[in-house]
Amino acid sequence: MVAVWLLGIAGICVLLLVLFGFLMLAAAFRNHIIAEEIFLEALPKEFDGFRILFISDIHRRCLPVKRLSPMKGEIDAVFLGGDLTEKGASMKRLYDNMTLAAALAPAYAVHGNHDYRANITLVDNIIRGSGVKLLQDESITIQKKGSRLLLTGVDFPRTGGKRAYRPLPPLSSAEAPLCRIILVHDPLWLTRQSEVPADLVLAGHTHGGQVVLPFVGHRHVDPFYRQYNAGHYVIPRNDGTGKKAGLLISRGFGTAHLPLRWGSRAEMHVLTLRRGAGQR
């Protein structure tokens, strides 16, 4: 009789584990889009209402054509925050994803650590061939009605590690006063900077922990990620101005290692830039 009870309990436990696994798998493939406003005091009035589709950490996933195609003409730019693919992933899928992104609006991308683990020469050829502008420690200006917005793309260190980042590209006298957005894959880059001369930093990499279990929470090796895991933050610029910068860390669209999520949903972002201080 006891053996029957034990077998029954074991069977229930197995069923619960299977159900939990199915729920985590389903969560990994959702197409959640967060629409939100970002307030920047230095934003030129001509850019008030400028809309950015921000996607990070695609990995092996296919971007949802039916969800994104209607955005053509409704967004002004696409920012891709690295880990656009990974080792062993389909290069055809990467091409399809990049082609879709470039068809929506002018698109800009930076490398992530997993991009460098793939065939990086082929990856870069696909990115550039699709029409996406790959930023490797360089800045470009985005123009609208005679005003300019500065976008700086930080390249993930080709050799990996925390200390191998190159310095930010120097600003010309014409670029220095511009409202600046920094696009970087890993927010840990911030720990290597004595100052952050930007109004907004967009990052990914963390996946929001990807699988966040009750009572366990976020388990990261570096303490930095326990404080800066996912979502919106305000950080000091430390550039002598006394101003602060906004920081958005995306939970990312894809998954690393296993296609499982729990307590950290897959997400993309539609960011509408607004001129003003907003609520911080």
Short mmCIF file of N, CA, C and O in Angstrom, two decimals, residues 211-258:
data_model
loop_
_atom_site.label_atom_id
_atom_site.label_comp_id
_atom_site.label_asym_id
_atom_site.label_seq_id
_atom_site.Cartn_x
_atom_site.Cartn_y
_atom_site.Cartn_z
N VAL A 211 15.54 32.39 -16.10
CA VAL A 211 14.72 31.52 -15.25
C VAL A 211 14.88 32.02 -13.81
O VAL A 211 15.93 31.86 -13.19
N VAL A 212 13.84 32.68 -13.32
CA VAL A 212 13.87 33.29 -11.99
C VAL A 212 12.90 32.50 -11.10
O VAL A 212 11.69 32.64 -11.22
N LEU A 213 13.43 31.71 -10.20
CA LEU A 213 12.61 30.83 -9.37
C LEU A 213 12.25 31.50 -8.05
O LEU A 213 13.03 32.31 -7.52
N PRO A 214 11.07 31.17 -7.50
CA PRO A 214 10.69 31.73 -6.19
C PRO A 214 11.72 31.41 -5.12
O PRO A 214 12.29 30.32 -5.09
N PHE A 215 11.97 32.39 -4.25
CA PHE A 215 12.90 32.28 -3.12
C PHE A 215 14.37 32.19 -3.55
O PHE A 215 15.27 32.29 -2.71
N VAL A 216 14.61 32.00 -4.84
CA VAL A 216 15.99 31.93 -5.33
C VAL A 216 16.37 33.25 -5.97
O VAL A 216 17.44 33.80 -5.74
N GLY A 217 15.44 33.79 -6.78
CA GLY A 217 15.66 35.09 -7.42
C GLY A 217 16.68 35.01 -8.53
O GLY A 217 16.87 33.97 -9.15
N HIS A 218 17.36 36.12 -8.76
CA HIS A 218 18.33 36.21 -9.83
C HIS A 218 19.67 35.67 -9.35
O HIS A 218 20.22 36.16 -8.36
N ARG A 219 20.20 34.72 -10.06
CA ARG A 219 21.49 34.13 -9.71
C ARG A 219 22.52 34.54 -10.75
O ARG A 219 22.53 34.03 -11.86
N HIS A 220 23.37 35.49 -10.41
CA HIS A 220 24.40 35.96 -11.32
C HIS A 220 25.75 35.88 -10.63
O HIS A 220 25.86 36.05 -9.41
N VAL A 221 26.77 35.63 -11.42
CA VAL A 221 28.11 35.53 -10.86
C VAL A 221 28.60 36.91 -10.40
O VAL A 221 29.15 37.05 -9.32
N ASP A 222 28.39 37.92 -11.23
CA ASP A 222 28.87 39.25 -10.90
C ASP A 222 27.82 40.01 -10.09
O ASP A 222 26.66 40.07 -10.49
N PRO A 223 28.20 40.60 -8.97
CA PRO A 223 27.23 41.34 -8.15
C PRO A 223 26.54 42.47 -8.89
O PRO A 223 25.43 42.87 -8.52
N PHE A 224 27.19 43.01 -9.92
CA PHE A 224 26.61 44.12 -10.68
C PHE A 224 25.21 43.76 -11.18
O PHE A 224 24.29 44.58 -11.13
N TYR A 225 25.05 42.52 -11.66
CA TYR A 225 23.78 42.12 -12.26
C TYR A 225 22.67 41.97 -11.23
O TYR A 225 21.50 41.95 -11.58
N ARG A 226 23.02 41.83 -9.96
CA ARG A 226 21.98 41.74 -8.93
C ARG A 226 21.32 43.09 -8.72
O ARG A 226 20.15 43.15 -8.33
N GLN A 227 22.07 44.15 -8.99
CA GLN A 227 21.50 45.49 -8.87
C GLN A 227 20.92 45.96 -10.20
O GLN A 227 19.86 46.59 -10.24
N TYR A 228 21.62 45.64 -11.29
CA TYR A 228 21.19 46.07 -12.61
C TYR A 228 20.87 44.84 -13.44
O TYR A 228 21.71 44.34 -14.20
N ASN A 229 19.66 44.35 -13.26
CA ASN A 229 19.27 43.09 -13.87
C ASN A 229 18.44 43.28 -15.13
O ASN A 229 18.74 42.74 -16.19
N ALA A 230 17.37 44.04 -15.04
CA ALA A 230 16.49 44.31 -16.18
C ALA A 230 15.55 45.45 -15.81
O ALA A 230 15.19 45.62 -14.65
N GLY A 231 15.18 46.24 -16.82
CA GLY A 231 14.25 47.34 -16.59
C GLY A 231 14.94 48.69 -16.67
O GLY A 231 16.01 48.83 -17.26
N HIS A 232 14.32 49.70 -16.04
CA HIS A 232 14.79 51.08 -16.12
C HIS A 232 15.57 51.47 -14.86
O HIS A 232 15.18 51.13 -13.75
N TYR A 233 16.65 52.22 -15.08
CA TYR A 233 17.47 52.72 -13.98
C TYR A 233 17.91 54.15 -14.32
O TYR A 233 17.86 54.58 -15.47
N VAL A 234 18.35 54.86 -13.30
CA VAL A 234 18.97 56.17 -13.49
C VAL A 234 20.37 56.09 -12.90
O VAL A 234 20.56 55.65 -11.76
N ILE A 235 21.36 56.48 -13.69
CA ILE A 235 22.76 56.37 -13.27
C ILE A 235 23.45 57.72 -13.40
O ILE A 235 23.10 58.53 -14.27
N PRO A 236 24.43 58.01 -12.55
CA PRO A 236 25.16 59.28 -12.68
C PRO A 236 26.05 59.28 -13.91
O PRO A 236 26.66 58.25 -14.24
N ARG A 237 26.14 60.40 -14.58
CA ARG A 237 27.00 60.51 -15.75
C ARG A 237 28.47 60.68 -15.36
O ARG A 237 29.36 60.27 -16.10
N ASN A 238 28.74 61.31 -14.23
CA ASN A 238 30.11 61.52 -13.75
C ASN A 238 30.99 62.24 -14.77
O ASN A 238 32.20 61.97 -14.87
N ASP A 239 30.38 63.12 -15.54
CA ASP A 239 31.13 63.83 -16.56
C ASP A 239 31.31 65.31 -16.22
O ASP A 239 31.66 66.10 -17.09
N GLY A 240 31.07 65.64 -14.96
CA GLY A 240 31.25 67.02 -14.53
C GLY A 240 30.02 67.89 -14.70
O GLY A 240 30.01 69.03 -14.24
N THR A 241 28.97 67.36 -15.31
CA THR A 241 27.77 68.15 -15.53
C THR A 241 26.78 68.03 -14.37
O THR A 241 25.87 68.86 -14.25
N GLY A 242 26.94 67.00 -13.55
CA GLY A 242 25.99 66.76 -12.47
C GLY A 242 24.71 66.10 -12.95
O GLY A 242 23.79 65.87 -12.15
N LYS A 243 24.65 65.80 -14.23
CA LYS A 243 23.44 65.21 -14.79
C LYS A 243 23.45 63.69 -14.65
O LYS A 243 24.49 63.08 -14.33
N LYS A 244 22.30 63.11 -14.90
CA LYS A 244 22.16 61.65 -14.85
C LYS A 244 21.71 61.12 -16.21
O LYS A 244 21.18 61.86 -17.03
N ALA A 245 21.95 59.84 -16.41
CA ALA A 245 21.56 59.19 -17.66
C ALA A 245 20.52 58.12 -17.37
O ALA A 245 20.51 57.51 -16.29
N GLY A 246 19.65 57.89 -18.32
CA GLY A 246 18.72 56.77 -18.22
C GLY A 246 19.38 55.49 -18.70
O GLY A 246 20.25 55.52 -19.59
N LEU A 247 19.01 54.39 -18.11
CA LEU A 247 19.53 53.07 -18.50
C LEU A 247 18.36 52.11 -18.63
O LEU A 247 17.57 51.96 -17.70
N LEU A 248 18.25 51.47 -19.79
CA LEU A 248 17.25 50.43 -20.00
C LEU A 248 17.97 49.13 -20.33
O LEU A 248 18.73 49.06 -21.31
N ILE A 249 17.75 48.11 -19.50
CA ILE A 249 18.30 46.78 -19.75
C ILE A 249 17.14 45.87 -20.14
O ILE A 249 16.24 45.61 -19.35
N SER A 250 17.17 45.40 -21.38
CA SER A 250 16.11 44.53 -21.89
C SER A 250 16.30 43.09 -21.43
O SER A 250 17.44 42.61 -21.32
N ARG A 251 15.21 42.42 -21.19
CA ARG A 251 15.26 40.98 -20.90
C ARG A 251 15.53 40.17 -22.16
O ARG A 251 15.79 38.97 -22.07
N GLY A 252 15.47 40.82 -23.31
CA GLY A 252 15.82 40.15 -24.56
C GLY A 252 14.69 39.35 -25.16
O GLY A 252 13.70 39.02 -24.49
N PHE A 253 14.84 39.06 -26.43
CA PHE A 253 13.80 38.36 -27.18
C PHE A 253 14.03 36.85 -27.20
O PHE A 253 13.08 36.08 -27.19
N GLY A 254 15.27 36.45 -27.25
CA GLY A 254 15.59 35.02 -27.31
C GLY A 254 16.09 34.50 -25.98
O GLY A 254 15.95 35.15 -24.93
N THR A 255 16.67 33.32 -26.01
CA THR A 255 17.18 32.68 -24.81
C THR A 255 18.59 32.16 -25.06
O THR A 255 18.96 31.85 -26.19
N ALA A 256 19.37 32.07 -24.00
CA ALA A 256 20.70 31.49 -24.07
C ALA A 256 20.67 30.07 -23.55
O ALA A 256 19.97 29.77 -22.58
N HIS A 257 21.40 29.20 -24.22
CA HIS A 257 21.57 27.80 -23.82
C HIS A 257 20.30 26.96 -24.03
O HIS A 257 20.25 26.14 -24.92
N LEU A 258 19.29 27.14 -23.21
CA LEU A 258 18.06 26.37 -23.34
C LEU A 258 16.89 27.30 -23.61
O LEU A 258 16.82 28.39 -23.04
#
